[in-house]
Short mmCIF file of C-alpha atoms and ligand atoms in Angstrom, two decimals:
data_model
loop_
_atom_site.label_atom_id
_atom_site.label_comp_id
_atom_site.label_asym_id
_atom_site.label_seq_id
_atom_site.Cartn_x
_atom_site.Cartn_y
_atom_site.Cartn_z
CA MET A 1 -64.35 -22.97 -22.50
CA LYS A 2 -63.24 -26.10 -20.64
CA LYS A 3 -60.92 -27.40 -17.92
CA ILE A 4 -57.35 -28.44 -19.42
CA LEU A 5 -56.06 -31.50 -17.82
CA GLN A 6 -52.93 -30.82 -18.14
CA ASP A 7 -52.83 -28.03 -15.66
CA LEU A 8 -52.71 -30.87 -13.33
CA GLY A 9 -49.74 -32.65 -12.52
CA TYR A 10 -49.43 -36.06 -11.38
CA GLU A 11 -50.79 -36.17 -7.46
CA ARG A 12 -53.93 -33.30 -8.69
CA LEU A 13 -54.49 -36.18 -10.92
CA VAL A 14 -54.66 -38.34 -9.16
CA ASN A 15 -57.18 -36.86 -6.49
CA LEU A 16 -58.95 -35.57 -9.67
CA VAL A 17 -59.26 -40.17 -10.07
CA GLN A 18 -60.37 -40.33 -7.25
CA GLU A 19 -63.36 -38.20 -6.69
CA PHE A 20 -64.29 -39.24 -9.78
CA GLY A 21 -64.39 -42.87 -7.86
CA GLU A 22 -61.41 -44.59 -10.26
CA LYS A 23 -58.87 -46.56 -8.45
CA LYS A 24 -55.23 -44.99 -8.39
CA PHE A 25 -53.73 -46.47 -11.82
CA ARG A 26 -56.34 -45.31 -13.36
CA ALA A 27 -54.01 -41.97 -12.81
CA GLU A 28 -51.08 -43.39 -13.86
CA GLN A 29 -52.02 -44.45 -17.58
CA LEU A 30 -53.93 -41.26 -18.05
CA TYR A 31 -51.43 -39.11 -17.15
CA LYS A 32 -48.62 -41.66 -19.55
CA GLY A 33 -51.07 -40.44 -21.93
CA LEU A 34 -51.02 -36.23 -21.58
CA MET A 35 -47.12 -37.15 -21.51
CA LEU A 36 -47.05 -38.95 -24.75
CA GLY A 37 -49.64 -35.83 -25.89
CA LYS A 38 -52.52 -37.65 -26.85
CA LYS A 39 -55.98 -36.25 -26.15
CA ILE A 40 -58.00 -37.53 -23.81
CA SER A 41 -60.42 -39.19 -26.41
CA GLU A 42 -57.18 -41.41 -27.38
CA ILE A 43 -55.84 -42.41 -23.95
CA ASN A 44 -56.43 -45.81 -22.61
CA VAL A 45 -58.58 -45.42 -19.45
CA SER A 46 -61.38 -47.57 -18.62
CA ALA A 47 -64.93 -45.55 -21.20
CA ALA A 48 -66.76 -44.40 -18.37
CA LEU A 49 -63.46 -42.78 -17.12
CA ARG A 50 -63.19 -41.04 -20.35
CA ALA A 51 -66.67 -40.18 -21.15
CA LYS A 52 -66.81 -38.10 -17.86
CA LEU A 53 -63.59 -36.39 -18.20
CA LEU A 54 -64.67 -34.94 -21.03
CA GLU A 55 -67.77 -33.09 -19.87
CA GLU A 56 -65.69 -31.25 -17.35
CA TYR A 57 -61.94 -31.15 -19.63
CA GLU A 58 -61.04 -29.82 -23.43
CA ASP A 59 -60.12 -33.09 -25.25
CA CYS A 60 -57.14 -31.12 -27.21
CA PRO A 61 -56.50 -27.59 -25.69
CA VAL A 62 -53.85 -26.82 -28.34
CA ARG A 63 -54.16 -28.42 -32.01
CA ILE A 64 -51.13 -27.92 -34.47
CA ILE A 65 -52.77 -25.96 -37.97
CA ARG A 66 -50.36 -24.77 -40.04
CA THR A 67 -46.62 -26.45 -39.82
CA MET A 68 -44.04 -24.46 -42.20
CA ARG A 69 -40.50 -26.20 -42.20
CA SER A 70 -37.01 -24.10 -42.94
CA SER A 71 -34.32 -25.45 -45.37
CA ASP A 72 -32.24 -25.16 -41.84
CA GLY A 73 -34.46 -27.86 -39.92
CA THR A 74 -36.36 -25.12 -38.44
CA GLU A 75 -40.20 -26.12 -37.85
CA LYS A 76 -42.70 -23.14 -36.97
CA TYR A 77 -46.50 -24.05 -35.82
CA LEU A 78 -49.25 -22.33 -35.21
CA PHE A 79 -51.37 -23.33 -32.33
CA ALA A 80 -55.28 -22.98 -32.46
CA LEU A 81 -56.61 -23.08 -28.17
CA ALA A 82 -59.61 -24.09 -27.48
CA ASP A 83 -61.02 -20.82 -27.68
CA GLY A 84 -59.94 -19.90 -31.26
CA ASN A 85 -57.68 -17.69 -30.13
CA VAL A 86 -53.56 -18.91 -31.66
CA ILE A 87 -50.17 -19.35 -30.61
CA GLU A 88 -46.70 -19.71 -32.91
CA GLY A 89 -44.00 -22.03 -31.03
CA VAL A 90 -40.90 -22.78 -33.07
CA LEU A 91 -38.64 -26.05 -32.87
CA MET A 92 -35.08 -25.41 -33.76
CA LYS A 93 -33.08 -28.25 -33.97
CA TYR A 94 -29.49 -28.19 -33.11
CA LYS A 95 -26.47 -31.46 -33.20
CA TYR A 96 -26.69 -31.61 -29.46
CA GLY A 97 -30.08 -31.64 -29.69
CA ASN A 98 -33.56 -29.96 -30.26
CA THR A 99 -35.01 -26.31 -28.30
CA GLN A 100 -38.58 -25.93 -28.60
CA CYS A 101 -39.57 -22.27 -28.92
CA VAL A 102 -42.77 -21.15 -26.41
CA SER A 103 -45.46 -18.74 -26.41
CA THR A 104 -47.43 -17.99 -22.70
CA GLN A 105 -49.89 -15.25 -23.16
CA VAL A 106 -51.43 -14.43 -26.49
CA GLY A 107 -49.94 -11.41 -27.40
CA CYS A 108 -47.77 -9.63 -24.93
CA ARG A 109 -48.66 -6.05 -23.62
CA MET A 110 -45.19 -4.96 -22.79
CA GLY A 111 -45.06 -2.66 -26.22
CA CYS A 112 -41.40 -3.28 -27.44
CA LYS A 113 -41.69 -1.41 -30.34
CA PHE A 114 -39.25 -4.47 -32.82
CA CYS A 115 -42.42 -6.96 -31.55
CA ALA A 116 -44.33 -8.45 -33.71
CA SER A 117 -46.53 -10.13 -30.69
CA THR A 118 -47.62 -7.46 -28.90
CA LEU A 119 -49.15 -5.34 -32.08
CA GLY A 120 -52.85 -5.71 -30.81
CA GLY A 121 -51.45 -5.73 -27.25
CA LEU A 122 -52.52 -8.81 -24.44
CA VAL A 123 -55.30 -10.97 -25.57
CA ARG A 124 -54.52 -13.94 -22.40
CA ASN A 125 -52.68 -15.87 -20.52
CA LEU A 126 -52.04 -18.65 -21.39
CA THR A 127 -52.47 -21.91 -18.52
CA SER A 128 -49.56 -23.93 -17.39
CA GLY A 129 -51.57 -26.63 -19.49
CA GLU A 130 -51.63 -24.88 -22.29
CA ILE A 131 -47.99 -24.13 -22.32
CA LEU A 132 -47.41 -27.43 -21.17
CA SER A 133 -49.19 -28.94 -24.26
CA GLN A 134 -47.48 -26.81 -26.57
CA VAL A 135 -44.12 -29.40 -25.51
CA LEU A 136 -46.02 -32.02 -24.96
CA THR A 137 -47.61 -32.11 -29.47
CA VAL A 138 -44.56 -30.43 -30.62
CA ASN A 139 -42.71 -33.49 -28.78
CA ALA A 140 -45.32 -36.43 -30.31
CA LEU A 141 -45.05 -34.99 -33.67
CA ALA A 142 -41.57 -34.96 -33.76
CA GLY A 143 -41.47 -38.41 -32.97
CA GLY A 144 -40.31 -38.05 -29.52
CA THR A 145 -41.72 -39.72 -26.56
CA VAL A 146 -41.30 -39.81 -22.63
CA GLU A 147 -38.30 -41.72 -22.18
CA LYS A 148 -36.72 -40.42 -25.67
CA ARG A 149 -37.31 -37.39 -25.91
CA ALA A 150 -37.61 -35.53 -29.07
CA VAL A 151 -37.16 -31.75 -27.07
CA THR A 152 -34.92 -31.73 -25.54
CA ASN A 153 -34.22 -28.04 -24.43
CA ILE A 154 -37.09 -24.67 -24.30
CA VAL A 155 -36.66 -21.22 -24.40
CA LEU A 156 -39.94 -18.95 -23.27
CA MET A 157 -39.54 -16.82 -26.23
CA GLY A 158 -42.57 -16.94 -27.88
CA SER A 159 -45.10 -14.41 -27.58
CA GLY A 160 -45.89 -13.00 -24.14
CA GLU A 161 -43.33 -12.14 -21.30
CA PRO A 162 -43.71 -14.99 -19.19
CA LEU A 163 -43.03 -12.88 -16.03
CA ASP A 164 -46.32 -10.91 -16.92
CA ASN A 165 -47.87 -14.53 -16.34
CA TYR A 166 -45.62 -15.45 -13.72
CA ALA A 167 -48.37 -17.85 -11.42
CA GLN A 168 -48.92 -19.70 -14.63
CA VAL A 169 -45.50 -20.02 -16.14
CA THR A 170 -43.92 -21.12 -12.62
CA GLU A 171 -46.35 -23.98 -12.37
CA PHE A 172 -45.89 -24.79 -15.86
CA LEU A 173 -41.96 -25.21 -15.18
CA ARG A 174 -42.77 -27.16 -12.19
CA ASN A 175 -45.02 -29.54 -14.36
CA VAL A 176 -42.44 -29.82 -17.40
CA SER A 177 -39.51 -30.56 -15.05
CA ALA A 178 -41.67 -33.67 -12.94
CA SER A 179 -39.08 -36.38 -12.14
CA GLY A 180 -42.13 -39.00 -13.28
CA GLY A 181 -42.94 -36.75 -16.94
CA ILE A 182 -41.63 -35.66 -19.67
CA ASN A 183 -38.99 -34.05 -16.83
CA ILE A 184 -37.05 -32.06 -18.96
CA SER A 185 -34.47 -30.48 -16.75
CA PRO A 186 -34.31 -26.88 -15.83
CA ARG A 187 -30.52 -26.35 -16.68
CA ASN A 188 -31.88 -27.31 -19.78
CA ILE A 189 -34.80 -24.38 -20.17
CA SER A 190 -34.32 -20.52 -20.15
CA LEU A 191 -36.97 -17.97 -19.67
CA SER A 192 -36.78 -14.67 -21.69
CA THR A 193 -38.04 -11.55 -19.59
CA CYS A 194 -38.20 -7.65 -20.50
CA GLY A 195 -37.31 -6.87 -17.16
CA ILE A 196 -39.64 -6.94 -14.74
CA VAL A 197 -37.58 -7.24 -11.58
CA PRO A 198 -39.86 -7.85 -8.70
CA ARG A 199 -40.34 -10.81 -10.46
CA ILE A 200 -36.95 -11.37 -11.42
CA TYR A 201 -36.11 -11.81 -7.33
CA SER A 202 -39.67 -14.14 -7.29
CA LEU A 203 -38.37 -16.35 -9.22
CA ALA A 204 -35.24 -16.52 -7.26
CA ASP A 205 -36.92 -17.15 -4.92
CA GLU A 206 -38.80 -20.12 -6.16
CA GLY A 207 -36.10 -22.61 -6.62
CA LEU A 208 -36.63 -23.31 -10.01
CA SER A 209 -32.74 -22.48 -11.47
CA VAL A 210 -33.49 -22.22 -15.30
CA ASN A 211 -31.29 -20.14 -16.57
CA LEU A 212 -32.45 -16.43 -16.61
CA THR A 213 -32.89 -14.23 -20.21
CA ILE A 214 -32.62 -10.64 -20.11
CA SER A 215 -33.80 -8.52 -23.05
CA LEU A 216 -31.82 -5.74 -22.91
CA HIS A 217 -30.63 -3.83 -26.19
CA GLN A 218 -29.77 -1.06 -24.48
CA THR A 219 -26.93 0.59 -22.45
CA THR A 220 -29.00 3.57 -20.98
CA ASP A 221 -32.64 3.43 -19.54
CA GLU A 222 -33.59 6.39 -21.18
CA GLY A 223 -31.94 4.58 -24.78
CA ARG A 224 -33.88 1.42 -23.32
CA ALA A 225 -37.22 3.39 -22.95
CA ARG A 226 -37.40 4.51 -26.69
CA THR A 227 -37.77 0.74 -27.58
CA MET A 228 -39.08 -0.52 -24.55
CA PRO A 229 -41.86 0.95 -22.52
CA ILE A 230 -41.06 -1.61 -19.40
CA ALA A 231 -37.50 1.04 -19.47
CA LYS A 232 -39.54 3.51 -17.38
CA LYS A 233 -40.98 1.08 -14.52
CA TYR A 234 -37.56 -0.66 -14.01
CA SER A 235 -34.09 0.10 -14.77
CA VAL A 236 -30.95 -0.85 -16.24
CA SER A 237 -28.83 -0.63 -12.42
CA GLU A 238 -32.20 -1.80 -10.67
CA ILE A 239 -31.73 -5.34 -13.52
CA LEU A 240 -27.94 -5.51 -12.30
CA LYS A 241 -28.81 -5.98 -9.33
CA ALA A 242 -31.86 -8.39 -9.94
CA CYS A 243 -29.44 -10.88 -11.84
CA GLU A 244 -26.69 -10.98 -9.22
CA TYR A 245 -29.58 -12.42 -7.05
CA TYR A 246 -30.37 -14.44 -8.86
CA PHE A 247 -27.13 -15.67 -9.61
CA GLU A 248 -26.39 -16.16 -5.53
CA LYS A 249 -29.56 -18.45 -5.21
CA THR A 250 -28.97 -20.32 -8.07
CA GLY A 251 -25.99 -20.16 -9.08
CA ARG A 252 -26.32 -19.96 -12.81
CA ARG A 253 -24.81 -17.56 -15.34
CA TYR A 254 -26.91 -14.99 -16.31
CA ILE A 255 -27.58 -13.82 -20.24
CA PHE A 256 -28.47 -10.85 -22.37
CA GLU A 257 -30.29 -10.76 -25.39
CA TYR A 258 -29.07 -7.98 -27.55
CA SER A 259 -31.41 -7.39 -30.50
CA LEU A 260 -29.10 -4.95 -33.14
CA ILE A 261 -31.15 -2.17 -34.76
CA ALA A 262 -29.18 0.02 -37.28
CA GLY A 263 -28.55 2.82 -36.13
CA GLU A 264 -29.83 2.30 -32.48
CA ASN A 265 -28.12 0.35 -30.28
CA CYS A 266 -25.05 -0.56 -32.58
CA GLY A 267 -22.69 2.25 -32.85
CA LYS A 268 -18.77 1.83 -30.58
CA GLU A 269 -20.23 3.94 -27.45
CA HIS A 270 -23.56 0.77 -26.87
CA ALA A 271 -20.04 -1.38 -27.14
CA ASP A 272 -18.19 0.23 -24.93
CA GLY A 273 -21.38 0.89 -23.01
CA LEU A 274 -22.56 -2.55 -22.22
CA ILE A 275 -18.70 -3.63 -22.08
CA ALA A 276 -18.52 -1.36 -19.05
CA LEU A 277 -22.39 -2.93 -17.00
CA LEU A 278 -21.46 -5.86 -17.82
CA LYS A 279 -17.53 -6.64 -17.83
CA GLY A 280 -16.83 -9.17 -14.48
CA ARG A 281 -19.90 -10.31 -14.31
CA PRO A 282 -21.13 -13.73 -14.42
CA CYS A 283 -22.76 -13.70 -18.07
CA HIS A 284 -23.47 -13.61 -21.81
CA VAL A 285 -24.31 -11.75 -24.33
CA ASN A 286 -26.27 -13.08 -27.00
CA LEU A 287 -27.01 -10.63 -30.32
CA ILE A 288 -29.56 -10.55 -32.46
CA ARG A 289 -29.48 -9.44 -35.53
CA LEU A 290 -32.90 -7.01 -35.75
CA ASN A 291 -35.44 -9.92 -37.94
CA GLU A 292 -37.09 -6.70 -39.67
CA VAL A 293 -41.29 -6.77 -38.63
CA LYS A 294 -43.30 -5.13 -42.04
CA GLU A 295 -45.42 -2.74 -39.16
CA ARG A 296 -42.31 -1.98 -37.66
CA ASN A 297 -40.17 1.22 -39.09
CA LEU A 298 -36.98 -0.54 -37.66
CA ASN A 299 -33.92 -1.55 -39.76
CA THR A 300 -31.22 -4.74 -39.03
CA VAL A 301 -27.83 -4.25 -39.65
CA THR A 302 -25.65 -6.61 -41.79
CA GLU A 303 -23.72 -9.06 -41.22
CA LYS A 304 -20.70 -7.29 -40.51
CA GLU A 305 -21.58 -4.98 -38.53
CA ALA A 306 -22.93 -7.06 -36.66
CA TYR A 307 -19.18 -9.20 -36.74
CA ARG A 308 -17.82 -5.38 -35.62
CA PHE A 309 -20.32 -5.11 -32.20
CA LEU A 310 -19.65 -8.74 -31.67
CA GLY A 311 -15.25 -8.11 -31.68
CA LEU A 312 -15.23 -4.91 -29.51
CA LEU A 313 -17.85 -6.31 -26.30
CA GLU A 314 -15.17 -9.21 -27.10
CA LYS A 315 -12.31 -6.71 -27.77
CA GLY A 316 -13.50 -5.55 -23.97
CA GLY A 317 -13.84 -8.64 -22.48
CA LEU A 318 -17.42 -10.02 -22.84
CA SER A 319 -18.50 -12.86 -23.17
CA ALA A 320 -20.49 -13.25 -26.94
CA THR A 321 -21.80 -14.83 -29.50
CA LEU A 322 -23.48 -13.95 -32.89
CA ARG A 323 -26.67 -15.26 -33.37
CA ARG A 324 -27.41 -17.70 -36.57
CA GLN A 325 -29.85 -16.79 -38.33
CA ILE A 326 -32.24 -20.00 -38.62
CA GLY A 327 -36.22 -20.88 -39.53
CA ASN A 328 -35.86 -17.34 -41.61
CA ASP A 329 -38.26 -18.05 -44.09
CA VAL A 330 -40.88 -19.82 -42.49
CA GLY A 331 -42.46 -16.48 -40.68
CA GLY A 332 -39.62 -15.10 -39.09
CA ALA A 333 -39.06 -13.59 -35.28
CA CYS A 334 -41.32 -13.92 -32.62
CA GLY A 335 -45.04 -13.40 -33.16
CA GLN A 336 -44.73 -13.07 -37.15
CA LEU A 337 -45.81 -16.24 -37.71
CA ARG A 338 -49.13 -15.49 -35.74
CA ALA A 339 -49.37 -11.51 -37.15
CA SER A 340 -49.27 -12.93 -41.18
CA TYR A 341 -52.25 -15.73 -39.63
CA LEU A 342 -54.23 -13.66 -38.09
CA ASN A 343 -54.13 -10.70 -41.53
CA GLU A 344 -54.63 -13.36 -43.45
CA ASP A 345 -57.80 -14.01 -41.29
CA THR A 346 -59.21 -10.39 -41.54
CA ARG A 347 -58.91 -11.44 -45.70
CA GLY A 348 -61.07 -14.23 -45.24
CA ASP A 349 -58.44 -16.72 -47.04
CA LYS A 350 -58.00 -19.04 -44.37
CA ASN A 351 -57.55 -22.38 -45.30
CA ASP A 352 -55.94 -24.43 -42.40
CA ASP A 353 -56.75 -28.04 -40.78
N1 SAH B 401 -41.41 -11.25 -23.45
C1 SAH B 401 -40.09 -12.07 -23.49
C2 SAH B 401 -39.68 -12.99 -23.72
C3 SAH B 401 -40.01 -12.90 -25.55
S1 SAH B 401 -38.82 -12.41 -27.13
C4 SAH B 401 -38.86 -10.88 -23.58
O1 SAH B 401 -39.53 -9.98 -23.96
O2 SAH B 401 -38.07 -11.65 -23.10
C5 SAH B 401 -37.56 -13.14 -27.64
C6 SAH B 401 -36.08 -12.77 -27.65
O3 SAH B 401 -36.70 -12.11 -28.27
C7 SAH B 401 -36.46 -10.88 -26.87
O4 SAH B 401 -35.25 -11.07 -26.99
C8 SAH B 401 -37.39 -10.45 -27.34
O5 SAH B 401 -37.18 -8.50 -27.59
C9 SAH B 401 -36.80 -10.16 -28.83
N2 SAH B 401 -37.75 -10.43 -30.36
C10 SAH B 401 -38.54 -10.26 -30.46
N3 SAH B 401 -38.79 -9.08 -31.50
C11 SAH B 401 -38.01 -9.14 -32.18
C12 SAH B 401 -37.47 -8.65 -33.76
N4 SAH B 401 -38.36 -8.34 -34.87
N5 SAH B 401 -36.06 -9.61 -33.63
C13 SAH B 401 -35.45 -9.60 -32.61
N6 SAH B 401 -35.39 -9.57 -31.80
C14 SAH B 401 -36.93 -10.10 -31.69
#
C-alpha cells in the first residue's frame, strides 16, 4: 500500500512540498484540495508535483462504494480502503447539524457480545488520514466545503475501539480540529470507548477536550463481563475514577451509553444500580434499544420497557435520554453493514461501483 497524504497535517505538507523542491504555496493548494475531499489527481497543483506525489501516495485512500438512504434522512456508507478492506460510516441529520459516525479500525478485538463489528476480530488499525478521509469524503458528498461544513459533528462510534488505536486516533483529532483545515471543534466530537482505563487518563492529558462517552451497559463488574470481555481487565469503579479525572482536566461532562438488552440489564435492580453509581456526577446516560445482530442471540426491549427504564433513572435523579432509533432500515448498528457486505462477498454476488 502507498502512503496516505491525509495523514500529514499542514506543517508536514509544507515540509514535503519543499523536499520536492516546490514553493510553499503549493502546500496551501494541496491542503485546501485535500480538505475539500479531492483526490490528489483532482487538485490544482503543477503536473510535476502531482506526478511525484502519486508515485508515493494513494490518490484516494477512502472511496465510497455504496450509499444507503433511510426514509428519515440518515445515510449509511460503505467505504473501500486502498488495500481492499471495507469500513462503514453513517451521517445522521438533525435540526442543529449533521453528525457523522466514523470508524477507527477495520473490525475490532474487544469482543463485545452484542456488537457486529467484532465478529471477525481486528483486521487492522486505520491511519489518522484514513479516519480523516471518511469525514472529508462525506462532507464533500453532502455538499459541504471548508467554510460551510455539511458535517458539523463527529462521533467515534463506528467500527473499532478508538482507544485501542490511540496514536492514530489522537492524531486524527488534532488534524480534524486544526484551525486552517476542516476545523471541527472538539466540543462537537465524541469519542466512545468500552473502557480502556489507562488510555482515558492519557486522553485527559492530551489537551484535546473532546466529549468522552463510555459504553457501560451494566452496573456491576460481573454483569458487565458477561457481554464485555474488557470488564475482566478494568472495573466499573476504575472507569468512574478515570471519568472524574477526565472531568477535572477538561471540564467536560461525560456520557454513558447503555444499550438495553432484554433479560440482561433493564430491570429495576439495574436502574437502582445505575442511580447508585452515577447520582451526583457530572454525567448523562444515553439509553439505546439494542439493535439485534443476527449472529448474536440477544434481544432488544420494547419501546414501552425502554421508557419505563428511562423513567426510573429520571426519578432517581439522573440526567438521561432514550436515543431515538434512526436509520434502522439501512443496516442498523455498528458493523452490521460491513458484516452483511462481507457475507455477500463470500456468496460472490458483490456488484458495487
Ligand atoms: N468501541 C467503542 C465505539 C464503538 S460502538 C465503544 O465500545 O464505545 C458505539 C456504541 O454502540 C457503543 O456504546 C457500543 O457498545 C454500542 N453498540 C454496539 N453494537 C450495538 C448493538 N447491536 N446495539 C446497540 N448498541 C450497540
